[in-house]
Coordinates of C-alpha atoms and ligand atoms in Angstrom, one line a residue:
Chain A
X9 CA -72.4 5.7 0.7
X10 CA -69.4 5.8 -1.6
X11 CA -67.2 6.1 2.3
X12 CA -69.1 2.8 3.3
X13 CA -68.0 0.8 0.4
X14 CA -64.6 2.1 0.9
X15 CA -63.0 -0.1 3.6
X16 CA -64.5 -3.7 1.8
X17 CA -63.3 -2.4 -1.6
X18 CA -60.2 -1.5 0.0
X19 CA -59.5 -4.9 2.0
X20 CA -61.0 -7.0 -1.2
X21 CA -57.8 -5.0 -2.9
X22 CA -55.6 -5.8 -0.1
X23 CA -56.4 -9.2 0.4
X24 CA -56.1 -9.9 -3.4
X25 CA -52.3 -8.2 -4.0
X26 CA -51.6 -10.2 -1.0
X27 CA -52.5 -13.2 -2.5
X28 CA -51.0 -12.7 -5.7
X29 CA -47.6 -12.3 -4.3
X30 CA -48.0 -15.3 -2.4
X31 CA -48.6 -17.6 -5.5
X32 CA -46.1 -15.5 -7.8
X33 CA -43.2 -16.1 -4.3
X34 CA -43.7 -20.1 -5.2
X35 CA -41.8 -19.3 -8.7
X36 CA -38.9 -16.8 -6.9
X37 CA -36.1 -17.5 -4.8
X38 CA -35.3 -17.6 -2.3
X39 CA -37.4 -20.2 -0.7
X40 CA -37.9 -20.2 3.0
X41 CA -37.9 -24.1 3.0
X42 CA -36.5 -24.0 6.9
X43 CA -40.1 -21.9 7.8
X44 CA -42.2 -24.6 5.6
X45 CA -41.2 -26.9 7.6
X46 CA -41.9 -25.2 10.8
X47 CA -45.0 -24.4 10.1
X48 CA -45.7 -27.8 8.4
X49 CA -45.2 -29.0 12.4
X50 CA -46.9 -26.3 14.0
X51 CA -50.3 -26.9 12.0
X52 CA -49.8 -30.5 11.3
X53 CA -48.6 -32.4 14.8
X54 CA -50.2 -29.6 17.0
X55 CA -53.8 -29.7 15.4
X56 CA -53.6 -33.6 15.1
X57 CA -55.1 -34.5 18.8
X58 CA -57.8 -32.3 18.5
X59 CA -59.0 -33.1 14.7
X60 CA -59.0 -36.9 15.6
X61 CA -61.5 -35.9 18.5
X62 CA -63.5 -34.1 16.3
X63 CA -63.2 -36.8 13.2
X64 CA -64.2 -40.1 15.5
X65 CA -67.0 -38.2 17.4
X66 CA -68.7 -36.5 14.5
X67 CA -68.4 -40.2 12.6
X68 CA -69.9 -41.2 15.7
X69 CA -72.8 -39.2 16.0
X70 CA -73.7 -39.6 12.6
X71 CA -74.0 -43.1 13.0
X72 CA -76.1 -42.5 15.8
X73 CA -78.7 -40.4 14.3
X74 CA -78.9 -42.3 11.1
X75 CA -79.4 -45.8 13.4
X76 CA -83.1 -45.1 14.1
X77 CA -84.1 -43.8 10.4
X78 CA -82.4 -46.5 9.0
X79 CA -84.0 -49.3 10.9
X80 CA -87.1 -47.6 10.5
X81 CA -87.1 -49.1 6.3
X82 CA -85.2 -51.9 7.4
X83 CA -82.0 -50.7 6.2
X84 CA -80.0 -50.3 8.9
X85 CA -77.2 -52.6 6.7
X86 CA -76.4 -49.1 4.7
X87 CA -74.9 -47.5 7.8
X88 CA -71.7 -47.8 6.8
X89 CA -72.5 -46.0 3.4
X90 CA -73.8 -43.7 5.1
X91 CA -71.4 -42.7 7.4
X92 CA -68.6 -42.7 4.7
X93 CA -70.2 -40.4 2.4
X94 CA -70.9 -38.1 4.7
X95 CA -67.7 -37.9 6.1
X96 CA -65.7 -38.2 3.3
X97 CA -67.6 -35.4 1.6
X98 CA -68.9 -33.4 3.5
X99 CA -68.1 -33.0 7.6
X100 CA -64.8 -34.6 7.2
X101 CA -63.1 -31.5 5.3
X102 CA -65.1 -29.0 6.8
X103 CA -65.1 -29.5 10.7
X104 CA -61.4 -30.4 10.1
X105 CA -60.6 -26.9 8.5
X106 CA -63.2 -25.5 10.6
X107 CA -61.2 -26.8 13.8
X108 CA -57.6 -25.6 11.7
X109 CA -59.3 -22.3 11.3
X110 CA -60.2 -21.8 14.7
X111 CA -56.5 -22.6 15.9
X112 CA -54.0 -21.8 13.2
X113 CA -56.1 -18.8 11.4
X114 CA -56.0 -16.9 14.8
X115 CA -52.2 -18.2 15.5
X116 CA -51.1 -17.0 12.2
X117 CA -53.3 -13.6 12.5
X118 CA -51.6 -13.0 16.2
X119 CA -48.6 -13.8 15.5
X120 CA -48.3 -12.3 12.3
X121 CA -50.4 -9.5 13.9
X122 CA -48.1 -9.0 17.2
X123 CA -44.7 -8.8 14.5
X124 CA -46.8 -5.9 12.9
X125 CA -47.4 -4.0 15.6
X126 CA -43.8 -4.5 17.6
X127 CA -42.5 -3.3 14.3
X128 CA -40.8 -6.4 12.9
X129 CA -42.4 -6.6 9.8
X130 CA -40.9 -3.7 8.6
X131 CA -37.6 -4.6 10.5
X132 CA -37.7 -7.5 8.4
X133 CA -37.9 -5.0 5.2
X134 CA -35.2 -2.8 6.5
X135 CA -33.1 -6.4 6.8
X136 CA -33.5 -7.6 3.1
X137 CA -36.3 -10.2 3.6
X138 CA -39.5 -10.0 2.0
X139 CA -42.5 -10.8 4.3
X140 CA -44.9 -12.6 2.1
X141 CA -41.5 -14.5 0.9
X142 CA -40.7 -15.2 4.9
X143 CA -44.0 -15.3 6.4
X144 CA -46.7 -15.4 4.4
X145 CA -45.8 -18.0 1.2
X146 CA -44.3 -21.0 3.6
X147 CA -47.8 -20.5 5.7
X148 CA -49.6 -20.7 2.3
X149 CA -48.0 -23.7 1.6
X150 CA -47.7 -25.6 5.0
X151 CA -51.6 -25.5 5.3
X152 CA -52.4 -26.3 1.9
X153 CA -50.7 -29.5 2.1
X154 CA -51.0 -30.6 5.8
X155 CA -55.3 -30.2 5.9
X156 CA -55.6 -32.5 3.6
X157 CA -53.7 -35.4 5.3
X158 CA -55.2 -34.2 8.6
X159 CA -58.6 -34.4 6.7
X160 CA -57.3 -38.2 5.6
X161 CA -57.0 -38.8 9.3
X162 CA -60.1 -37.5 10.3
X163 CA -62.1 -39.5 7.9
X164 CA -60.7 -42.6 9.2
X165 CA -60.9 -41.7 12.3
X166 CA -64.5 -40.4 11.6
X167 CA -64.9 -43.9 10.1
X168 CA -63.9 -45.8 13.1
X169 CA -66.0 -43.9 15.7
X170 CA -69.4 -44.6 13.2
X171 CA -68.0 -48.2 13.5
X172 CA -68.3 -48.2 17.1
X173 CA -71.4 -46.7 17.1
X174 CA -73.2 -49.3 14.5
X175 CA -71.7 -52.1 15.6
X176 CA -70.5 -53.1 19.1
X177 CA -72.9 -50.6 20.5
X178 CA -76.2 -50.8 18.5
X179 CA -75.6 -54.3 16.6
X180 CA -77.1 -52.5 13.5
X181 CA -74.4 -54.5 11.3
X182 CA -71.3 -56.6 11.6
X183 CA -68.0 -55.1 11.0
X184 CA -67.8 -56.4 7.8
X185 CA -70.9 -55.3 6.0
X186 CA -69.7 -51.6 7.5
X187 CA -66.0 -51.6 5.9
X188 CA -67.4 -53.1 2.8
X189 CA -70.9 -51.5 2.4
X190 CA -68.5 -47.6 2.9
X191 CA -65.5 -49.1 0.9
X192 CA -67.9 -49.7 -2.0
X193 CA -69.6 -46.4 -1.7
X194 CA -66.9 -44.4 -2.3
X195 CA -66.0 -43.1 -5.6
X196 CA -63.3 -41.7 -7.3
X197 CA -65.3 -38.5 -7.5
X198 CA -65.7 -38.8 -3.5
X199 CA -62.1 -38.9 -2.5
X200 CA -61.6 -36.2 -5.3
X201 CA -63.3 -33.4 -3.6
X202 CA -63.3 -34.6 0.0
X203 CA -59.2 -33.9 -0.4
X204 CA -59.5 -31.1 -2.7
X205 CA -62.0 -29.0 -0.2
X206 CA -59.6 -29.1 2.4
X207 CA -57.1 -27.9 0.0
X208 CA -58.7 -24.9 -1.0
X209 CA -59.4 -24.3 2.9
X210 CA -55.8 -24.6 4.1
X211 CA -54.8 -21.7 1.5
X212 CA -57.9 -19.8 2.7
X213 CA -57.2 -20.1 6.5
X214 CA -53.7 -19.4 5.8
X215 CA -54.3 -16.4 3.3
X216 CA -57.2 -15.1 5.7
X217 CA -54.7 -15.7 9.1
X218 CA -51.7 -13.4 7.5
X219 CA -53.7 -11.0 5.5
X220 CA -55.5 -9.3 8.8
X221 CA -52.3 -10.6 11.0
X222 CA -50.5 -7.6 8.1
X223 CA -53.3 -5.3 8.6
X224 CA -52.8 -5.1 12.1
X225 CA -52.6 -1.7 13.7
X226 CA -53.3 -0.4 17.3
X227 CA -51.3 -2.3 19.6
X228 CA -52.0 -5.3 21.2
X229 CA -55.8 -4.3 21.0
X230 CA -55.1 -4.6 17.3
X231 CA -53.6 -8.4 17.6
X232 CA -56.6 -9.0 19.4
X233 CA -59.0 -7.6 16.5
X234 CA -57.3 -9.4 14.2
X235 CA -57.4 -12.6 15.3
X236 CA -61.4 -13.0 16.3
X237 CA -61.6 -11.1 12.7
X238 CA -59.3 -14.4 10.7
X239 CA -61.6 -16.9 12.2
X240 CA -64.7 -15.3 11.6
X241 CA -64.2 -14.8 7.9
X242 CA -62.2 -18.1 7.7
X243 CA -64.8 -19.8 8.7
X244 CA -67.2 -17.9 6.4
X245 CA -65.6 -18.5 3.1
X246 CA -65.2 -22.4 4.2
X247 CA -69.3 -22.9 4.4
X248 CA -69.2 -20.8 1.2
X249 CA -66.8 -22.1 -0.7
X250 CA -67.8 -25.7 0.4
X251 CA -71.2 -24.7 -1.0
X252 CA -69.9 -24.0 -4.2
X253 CA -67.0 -26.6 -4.6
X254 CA -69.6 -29.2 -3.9
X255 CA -72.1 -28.0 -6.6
X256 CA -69.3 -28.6 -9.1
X257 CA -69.2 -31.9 -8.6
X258 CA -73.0 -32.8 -7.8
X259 CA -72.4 -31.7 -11.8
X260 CA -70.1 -33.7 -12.8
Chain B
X27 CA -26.9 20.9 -8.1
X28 CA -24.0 23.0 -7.9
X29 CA -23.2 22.0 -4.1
X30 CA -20.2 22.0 -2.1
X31 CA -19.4 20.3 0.7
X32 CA -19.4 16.6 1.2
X33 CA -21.9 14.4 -0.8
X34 CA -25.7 14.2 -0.2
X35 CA -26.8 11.0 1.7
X36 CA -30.6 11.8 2.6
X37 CA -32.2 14.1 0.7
X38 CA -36.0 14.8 1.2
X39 CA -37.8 17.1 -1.4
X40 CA -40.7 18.5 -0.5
X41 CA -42.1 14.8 0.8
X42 CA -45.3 14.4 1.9
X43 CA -46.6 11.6 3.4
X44 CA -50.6 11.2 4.2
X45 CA -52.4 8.2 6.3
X46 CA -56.2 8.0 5.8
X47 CA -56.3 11.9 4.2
X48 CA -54.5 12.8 7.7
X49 CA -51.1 14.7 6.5
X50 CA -48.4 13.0 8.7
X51 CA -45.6 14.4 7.0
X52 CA -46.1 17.8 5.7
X53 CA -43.5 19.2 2.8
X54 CA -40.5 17.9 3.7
X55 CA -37.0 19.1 2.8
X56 CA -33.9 18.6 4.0
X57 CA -30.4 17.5 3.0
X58 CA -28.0 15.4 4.9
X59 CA -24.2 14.6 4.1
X60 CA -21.4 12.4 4.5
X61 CA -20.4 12.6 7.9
X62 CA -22.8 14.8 9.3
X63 CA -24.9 13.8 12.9
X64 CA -28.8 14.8 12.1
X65 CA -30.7 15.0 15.6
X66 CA -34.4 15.1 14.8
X67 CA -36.7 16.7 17.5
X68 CA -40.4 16.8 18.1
X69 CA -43.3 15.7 20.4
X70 CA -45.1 12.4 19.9
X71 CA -47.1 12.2 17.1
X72 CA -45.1 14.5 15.2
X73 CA -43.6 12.5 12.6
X74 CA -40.3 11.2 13.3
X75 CA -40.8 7.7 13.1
X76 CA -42.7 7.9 9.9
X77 CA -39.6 10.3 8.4
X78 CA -37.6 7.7 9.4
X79 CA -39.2 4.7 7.5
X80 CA -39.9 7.1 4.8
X81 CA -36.0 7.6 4.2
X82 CA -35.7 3.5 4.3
X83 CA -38.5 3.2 1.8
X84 CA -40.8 1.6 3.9
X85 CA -43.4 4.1 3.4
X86 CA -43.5 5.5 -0.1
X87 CA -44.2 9.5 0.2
X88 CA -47.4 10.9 -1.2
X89 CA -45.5 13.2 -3.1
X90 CA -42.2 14.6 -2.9
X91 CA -38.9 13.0 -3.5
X92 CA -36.4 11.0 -1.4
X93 CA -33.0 10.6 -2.5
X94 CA -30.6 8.1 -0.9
X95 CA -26.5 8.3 -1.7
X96 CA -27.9 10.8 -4.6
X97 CA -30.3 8.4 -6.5
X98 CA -33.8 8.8 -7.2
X99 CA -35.8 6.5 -5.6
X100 CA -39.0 7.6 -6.7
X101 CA -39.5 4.6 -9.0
X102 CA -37.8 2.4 -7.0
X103 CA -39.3 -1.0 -7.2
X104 CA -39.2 -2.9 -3.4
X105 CA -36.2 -5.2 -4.9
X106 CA -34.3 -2.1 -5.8
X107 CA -35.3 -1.0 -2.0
X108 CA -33.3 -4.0 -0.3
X109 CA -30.1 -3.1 -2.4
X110 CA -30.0 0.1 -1.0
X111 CA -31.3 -0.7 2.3
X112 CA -28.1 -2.6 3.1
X113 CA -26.2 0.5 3.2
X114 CA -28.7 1.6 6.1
X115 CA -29.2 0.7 9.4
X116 CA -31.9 1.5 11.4
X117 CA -32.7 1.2 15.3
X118 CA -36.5 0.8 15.7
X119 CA -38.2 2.1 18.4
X120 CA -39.2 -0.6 20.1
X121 CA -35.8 -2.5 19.2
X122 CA -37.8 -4.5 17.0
X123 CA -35.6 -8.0 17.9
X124 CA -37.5 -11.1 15.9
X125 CA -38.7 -12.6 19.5
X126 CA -38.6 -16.0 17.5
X127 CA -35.2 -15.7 17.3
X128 CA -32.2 -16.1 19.8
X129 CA -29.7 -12.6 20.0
X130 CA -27.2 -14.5 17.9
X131 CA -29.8 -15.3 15.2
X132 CA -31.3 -11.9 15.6
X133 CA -27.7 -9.7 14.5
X134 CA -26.8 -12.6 12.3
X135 CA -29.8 -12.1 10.4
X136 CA -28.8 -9.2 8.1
X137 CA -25.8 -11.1 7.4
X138 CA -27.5 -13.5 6.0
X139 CA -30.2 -12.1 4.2
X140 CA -28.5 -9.0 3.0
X141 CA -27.0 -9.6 -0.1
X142 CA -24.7 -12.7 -0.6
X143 CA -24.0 -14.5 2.9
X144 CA -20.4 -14.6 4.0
X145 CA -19.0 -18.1 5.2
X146 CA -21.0 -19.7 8.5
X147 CA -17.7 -19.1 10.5
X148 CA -17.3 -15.3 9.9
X149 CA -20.5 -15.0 10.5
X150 CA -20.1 -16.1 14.0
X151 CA -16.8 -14.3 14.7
X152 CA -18.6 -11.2 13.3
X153 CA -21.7 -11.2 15.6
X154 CA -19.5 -12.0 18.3
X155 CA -17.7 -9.0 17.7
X156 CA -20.2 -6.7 17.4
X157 CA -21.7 -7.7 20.6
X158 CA -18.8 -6.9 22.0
X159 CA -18.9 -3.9 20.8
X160 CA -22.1 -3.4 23.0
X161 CA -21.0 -5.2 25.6
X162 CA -23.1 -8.1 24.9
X163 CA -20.9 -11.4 23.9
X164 CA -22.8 -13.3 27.0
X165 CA -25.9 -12.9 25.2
X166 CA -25.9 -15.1 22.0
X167 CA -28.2 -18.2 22.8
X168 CA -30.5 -16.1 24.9
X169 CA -34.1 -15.1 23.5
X170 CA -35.1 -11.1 23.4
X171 CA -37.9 -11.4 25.9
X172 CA -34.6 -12.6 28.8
X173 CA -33.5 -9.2 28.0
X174 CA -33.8 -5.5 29.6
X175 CA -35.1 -3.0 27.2
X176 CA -32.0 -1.4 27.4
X177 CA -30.0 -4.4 26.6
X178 CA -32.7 -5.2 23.7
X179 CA -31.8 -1.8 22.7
X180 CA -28.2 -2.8 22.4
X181 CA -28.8 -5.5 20.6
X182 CA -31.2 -3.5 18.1
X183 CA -27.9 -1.4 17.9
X184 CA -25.6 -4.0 16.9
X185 CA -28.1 -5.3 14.4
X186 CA -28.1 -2.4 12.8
X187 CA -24.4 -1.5 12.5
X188 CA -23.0 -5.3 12.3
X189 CA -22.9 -4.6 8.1
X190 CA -21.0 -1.3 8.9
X191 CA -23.7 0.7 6.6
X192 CA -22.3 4.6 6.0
X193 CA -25.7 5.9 7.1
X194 CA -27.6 5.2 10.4
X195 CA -30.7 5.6 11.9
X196 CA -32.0 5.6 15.1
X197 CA -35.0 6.1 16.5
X198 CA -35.4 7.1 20.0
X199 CA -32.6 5.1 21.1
X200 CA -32.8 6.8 24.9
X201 CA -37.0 6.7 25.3
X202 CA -38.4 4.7 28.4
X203 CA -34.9 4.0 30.0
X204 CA -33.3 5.5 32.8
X205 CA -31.0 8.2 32.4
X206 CA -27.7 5.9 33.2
X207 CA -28.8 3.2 30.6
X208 CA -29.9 6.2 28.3
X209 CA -26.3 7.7 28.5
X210 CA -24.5 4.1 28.0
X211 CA -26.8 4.0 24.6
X212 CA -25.9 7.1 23.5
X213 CA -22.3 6.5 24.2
X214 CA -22.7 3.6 21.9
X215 CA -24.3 5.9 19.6
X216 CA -21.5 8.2 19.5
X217 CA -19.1 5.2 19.3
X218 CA -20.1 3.9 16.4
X219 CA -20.2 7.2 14.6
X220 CA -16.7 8.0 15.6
X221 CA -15.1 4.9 14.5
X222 CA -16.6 4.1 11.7
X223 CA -17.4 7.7 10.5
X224 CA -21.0 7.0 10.0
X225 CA -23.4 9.4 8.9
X226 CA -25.8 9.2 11.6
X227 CA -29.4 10.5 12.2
X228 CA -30.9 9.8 15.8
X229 CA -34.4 10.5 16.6
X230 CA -35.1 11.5 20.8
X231 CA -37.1 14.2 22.3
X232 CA -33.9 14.2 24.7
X233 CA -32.1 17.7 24.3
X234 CA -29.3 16.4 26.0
X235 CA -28.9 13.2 23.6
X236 CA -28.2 15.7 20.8
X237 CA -25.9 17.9 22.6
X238 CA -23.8 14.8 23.9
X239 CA -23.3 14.1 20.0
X240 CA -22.8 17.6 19.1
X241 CA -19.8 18.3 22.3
X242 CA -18.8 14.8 22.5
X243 CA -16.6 12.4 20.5
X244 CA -15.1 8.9 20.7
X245 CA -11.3 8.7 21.5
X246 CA -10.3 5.0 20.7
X247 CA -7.0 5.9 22.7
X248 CA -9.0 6.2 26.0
X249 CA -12.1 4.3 24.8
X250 CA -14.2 7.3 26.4
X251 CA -16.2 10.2 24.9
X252 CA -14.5 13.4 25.0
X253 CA -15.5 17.3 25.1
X254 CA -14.5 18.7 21.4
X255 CA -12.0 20.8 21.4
X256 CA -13.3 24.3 19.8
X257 CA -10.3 24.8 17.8
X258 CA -12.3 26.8 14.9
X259 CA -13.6 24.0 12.6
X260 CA -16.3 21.6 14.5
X261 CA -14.7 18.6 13.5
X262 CA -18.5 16.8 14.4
X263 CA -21.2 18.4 12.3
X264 CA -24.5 18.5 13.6
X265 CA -27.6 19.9 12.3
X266 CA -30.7 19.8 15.1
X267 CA -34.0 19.8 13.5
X268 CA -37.2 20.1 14.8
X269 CA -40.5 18.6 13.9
X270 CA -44.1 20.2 14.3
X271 CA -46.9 17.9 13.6
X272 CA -45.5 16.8 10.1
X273 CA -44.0 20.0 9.5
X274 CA -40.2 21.0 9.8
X275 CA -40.3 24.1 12.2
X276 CA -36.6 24.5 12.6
X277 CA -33.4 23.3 10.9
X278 CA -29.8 24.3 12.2
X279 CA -26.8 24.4 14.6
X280 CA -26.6 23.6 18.2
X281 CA -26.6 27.3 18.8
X282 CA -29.3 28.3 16.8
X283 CA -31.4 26.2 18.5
X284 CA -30.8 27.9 21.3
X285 CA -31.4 31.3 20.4
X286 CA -34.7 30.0 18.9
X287 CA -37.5 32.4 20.2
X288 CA -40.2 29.9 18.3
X289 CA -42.0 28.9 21.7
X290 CA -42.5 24.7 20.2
X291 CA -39.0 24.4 19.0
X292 CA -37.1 26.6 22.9
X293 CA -39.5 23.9 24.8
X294 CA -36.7 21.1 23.4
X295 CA -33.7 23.3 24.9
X296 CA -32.9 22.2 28.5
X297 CA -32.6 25.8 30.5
Ligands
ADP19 N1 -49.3 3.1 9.8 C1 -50.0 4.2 10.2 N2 -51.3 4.4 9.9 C2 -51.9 5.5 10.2 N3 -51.4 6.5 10.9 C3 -50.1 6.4 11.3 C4 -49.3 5.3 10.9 N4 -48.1 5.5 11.4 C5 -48.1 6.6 12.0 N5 -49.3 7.2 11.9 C6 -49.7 8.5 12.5 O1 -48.7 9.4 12.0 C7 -48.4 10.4 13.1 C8 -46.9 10.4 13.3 O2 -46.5 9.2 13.9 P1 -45.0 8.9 14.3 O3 -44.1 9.2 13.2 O4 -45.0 7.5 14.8 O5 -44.8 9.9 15.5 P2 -43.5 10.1 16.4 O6 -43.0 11.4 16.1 O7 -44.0 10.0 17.8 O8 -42.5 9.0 16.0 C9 -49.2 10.0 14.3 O9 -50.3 10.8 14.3 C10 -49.6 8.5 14.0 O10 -50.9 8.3 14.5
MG20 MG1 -41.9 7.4 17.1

């Protein structure tokens, strides 16, 4: 019993000195600006083709199912509303960093994962750099901030496909009763945790992505563990945590 | 310690290193000097790359002491780590090269991040040289997964010795190549030792990489490896030492070695 709760006490231990560094490297030089900015690309421009895809049709498919409810009491005026909260609050941030999590937890896990197991981690060591300074912190960073603007994107984009949907497809409004009618829903609270999700994700994925990347061991089998492994508990703790972040503002 | 002889550069005391309850290193002790070639033998799985990243800090023994250039580093904290490390070098097994990297980038690197970085143009003129050294200098803007393993291996090499630190390690510098690349590494090996009178400690489970170190040494007059001449003192001092899963079976000259009639440590001695 006590060896079964071993290995989760163990990684919970892991996973949280991990994290600690990488906050505690923000305030201590030197700062791998050079790898921020790598990584900043990497996550931002290369996920940006396939969030907007996932942004305009899931905007476009809610506008879809909501069409036949909403005409059913007459109120097929609200689309836009409709559309705009959901997206903004809800499946914006989380297909977004679910989509991140999918490609850039596993990149950062294999790649991160593959340096562990060649040995360049510790060759790193042996060369004066420290890894969660190198690797780890500038990833922590890069995602944090990029999710959120690729979270921005998606919502508009999400925005435009419900657009397409509800009016020149199924005529349920005119454009401007949609821009207005989702405009006016949105409030200050709205915007507030439909960007602040997706920044709690993006340190998540990236935390997740190098903390079993680290762990790595067993050769390329290993990388290969450790990537399916990022992504599945990535993707966990976002439906968790998105669970919880939004009962604190249904409070507030 | 009321020694003689040069001073201590390695020292392991009674260090024991455990993974997962499994022993991996099993009471440790040795003692290595200034100028002395350390050729560390032993089957796969016996320990020697673990001893080897044990004596850079990067595992942290169980119990037991490791001193490096006579200090303590039990209580070292990781930052007190890099300041010593930059006196070591190490060859890893697998070379190790940052494959994000080009070669130039890859020997520059502890340049840079080793202490205070010298100006951008010596650090050029610097790799260049030491790629020379390893016959290399075509290699700069080329990525380690262009390269052989034997020329990633010389590259490994010259980032490990482009600080000149006084104490080197390499592990298995010779395994998976062919004997002619193995005996152009080794040459290197000896090369480097000679000239810059490094202490040097080389991990292989090749016999005849340990003799070539203990019969050979670099003339810079011919720029080849020569036989030593026996003239009473061994002018190159090397100890052979043997590893038996985690545990040090044998410690001692060429010639001791051997003589061994231990039936693990005569199976390294090429009849
Ligand atoms: N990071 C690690 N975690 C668990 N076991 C390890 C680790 N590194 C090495 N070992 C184990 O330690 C033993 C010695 O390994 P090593 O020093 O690499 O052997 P070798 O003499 O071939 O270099 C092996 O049994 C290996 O499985
Ligand atoms: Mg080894």
């Amino acid at each position: 019993m006590l060896d079964l709760l071993k290995i989760p006490v163990y990684s919970i231990q892991e996973f949280t000195l991990l994290t600690g560094r990488a906050y505690r490297n923000l305030f201590l030089r030197p700062h791998y600006w050079d790898d921020v900015v790598i990584q900043m690309d990497i996550i931002g421009f290369g996920s940006l083709p396939i969030v907007v895809l996932t942004g305009f049709f899931s905007g476009a498919v809610m506008a879809l199912q909501m069409s036949r409810a909403l005409s059913q009491y007459g109120a097929s005026g609200q689309v836009g509303q409709i559309v705009a909260i959901a997206i903004v609050r809800e499946l914006g941030p989380v297909l977004t960093s679910l989509v991140v999590a999918g490609r850039n937890a596993s990149g950062i896990a294999s790649e991160l994962g593959s340096m562990k197991v060649t040995e360049q981690i510790d060759a790193m060591r042996a060369l004066g750099t420290d890894p969660t300074k190198k690797l780890v912190t500038p990833r922590l960073i890069a995602t944090a901030v990029v999710l959120p603007l690729l979270t921005a994107i998606a919502d508009f984009v999400g925005m435009v496909g419900g657009w397409i949907v509800a009016v020149p497809m199924l005529h349920l409004t005119t454009g401007s009763q949609y821009w207005s009618s989702s405009w006016r829903s949105l409030e200050y609270n709205d915007l507030a945790q439909g960007l602040g999700k997706p920044f709690v994700f993006g340190m998540v994925i990236a935390l997740v992505g190098c903390f079993y990347g680290l762990q790595t061991t067993g050769g390329t089998q290993g990388v290969g563990r450790a990537t399916t492994q990022a992504v599945v508990v990535a993707s966990v703790w976002i439906f968790v945590l998105t669970f919880f972040i939004t009962r604190i503002f249904v409070n507030m | 310690m009321a020694d003689h002889g040069p001073e201590s550069v390695l020292r392991f005391e009674r260090v024991v290193v455990t993974f997962d309850e499994n022993p991996v290193l099993r009471d440790i002790s040795f003692n290595m000097r200034r100028g002395e070639t350390r050729i560390i033998l032993g089957a796969a799985g016996s320990g020697k790359t673990v001893l080897l990243k044990t004596a850079l800090g990067l595992i942290r023994p169980d119990s037991g002491r490791v001193w490096v250039f006579e200090e303590d580093s039990s209580d070292f904290s990781e930052h007190q780590w890099m300041k010593l490390r930059r006196r070591m070098g190490m060859l890893f097994q697998e070379s190790a090269l940052f494959d994000s990297l080009t070669i130039e980038e890859n020997v520059a690197y502890p340049l840079l991040n080793q202490g205070a970085p010298p100006p951008p143009g010596e650090v050029r003129s610097r790799v260049e040289e030491i790629l020379t050294f390893v016959e290399l200098e075509h290699t700069l803007e080329k990525f380690p997964s262009e390269l052989s393993g034997g020329m990633r291996r010389r590259v490994g090499i010259a980032r490990a010795i482009v600080t000149d630190p006084p104490l080197i390690l390499y592990d298995s510098p010779t395994a998976g190549l062919d004997p002619i690349t193995a005996n152009t590494i080794m040459e290197l090996v000896a090369k480097e030792r000679d000239t810059k009178s490094a202490t040097t400690a080389i991990v292989t489970h090749r016999f005849q990489d340990g003799e070539l170190m203990a019969k050979f040494s670099y003339n810079p007059g011919s720029g080849k490896l020569e036989p030593v001449l026996r003239n009473g003192t061994d002018p190159v001092n090397t100890v052979f030492m043997v590893l038996k899963e985690g545990e040090l079976v044998f410690e001692g000259t060429q010639a001791e070695l051997e003589q061994s009639r231990d039936p693990y440590v005569s199976k390294f001695v090429k009849h």
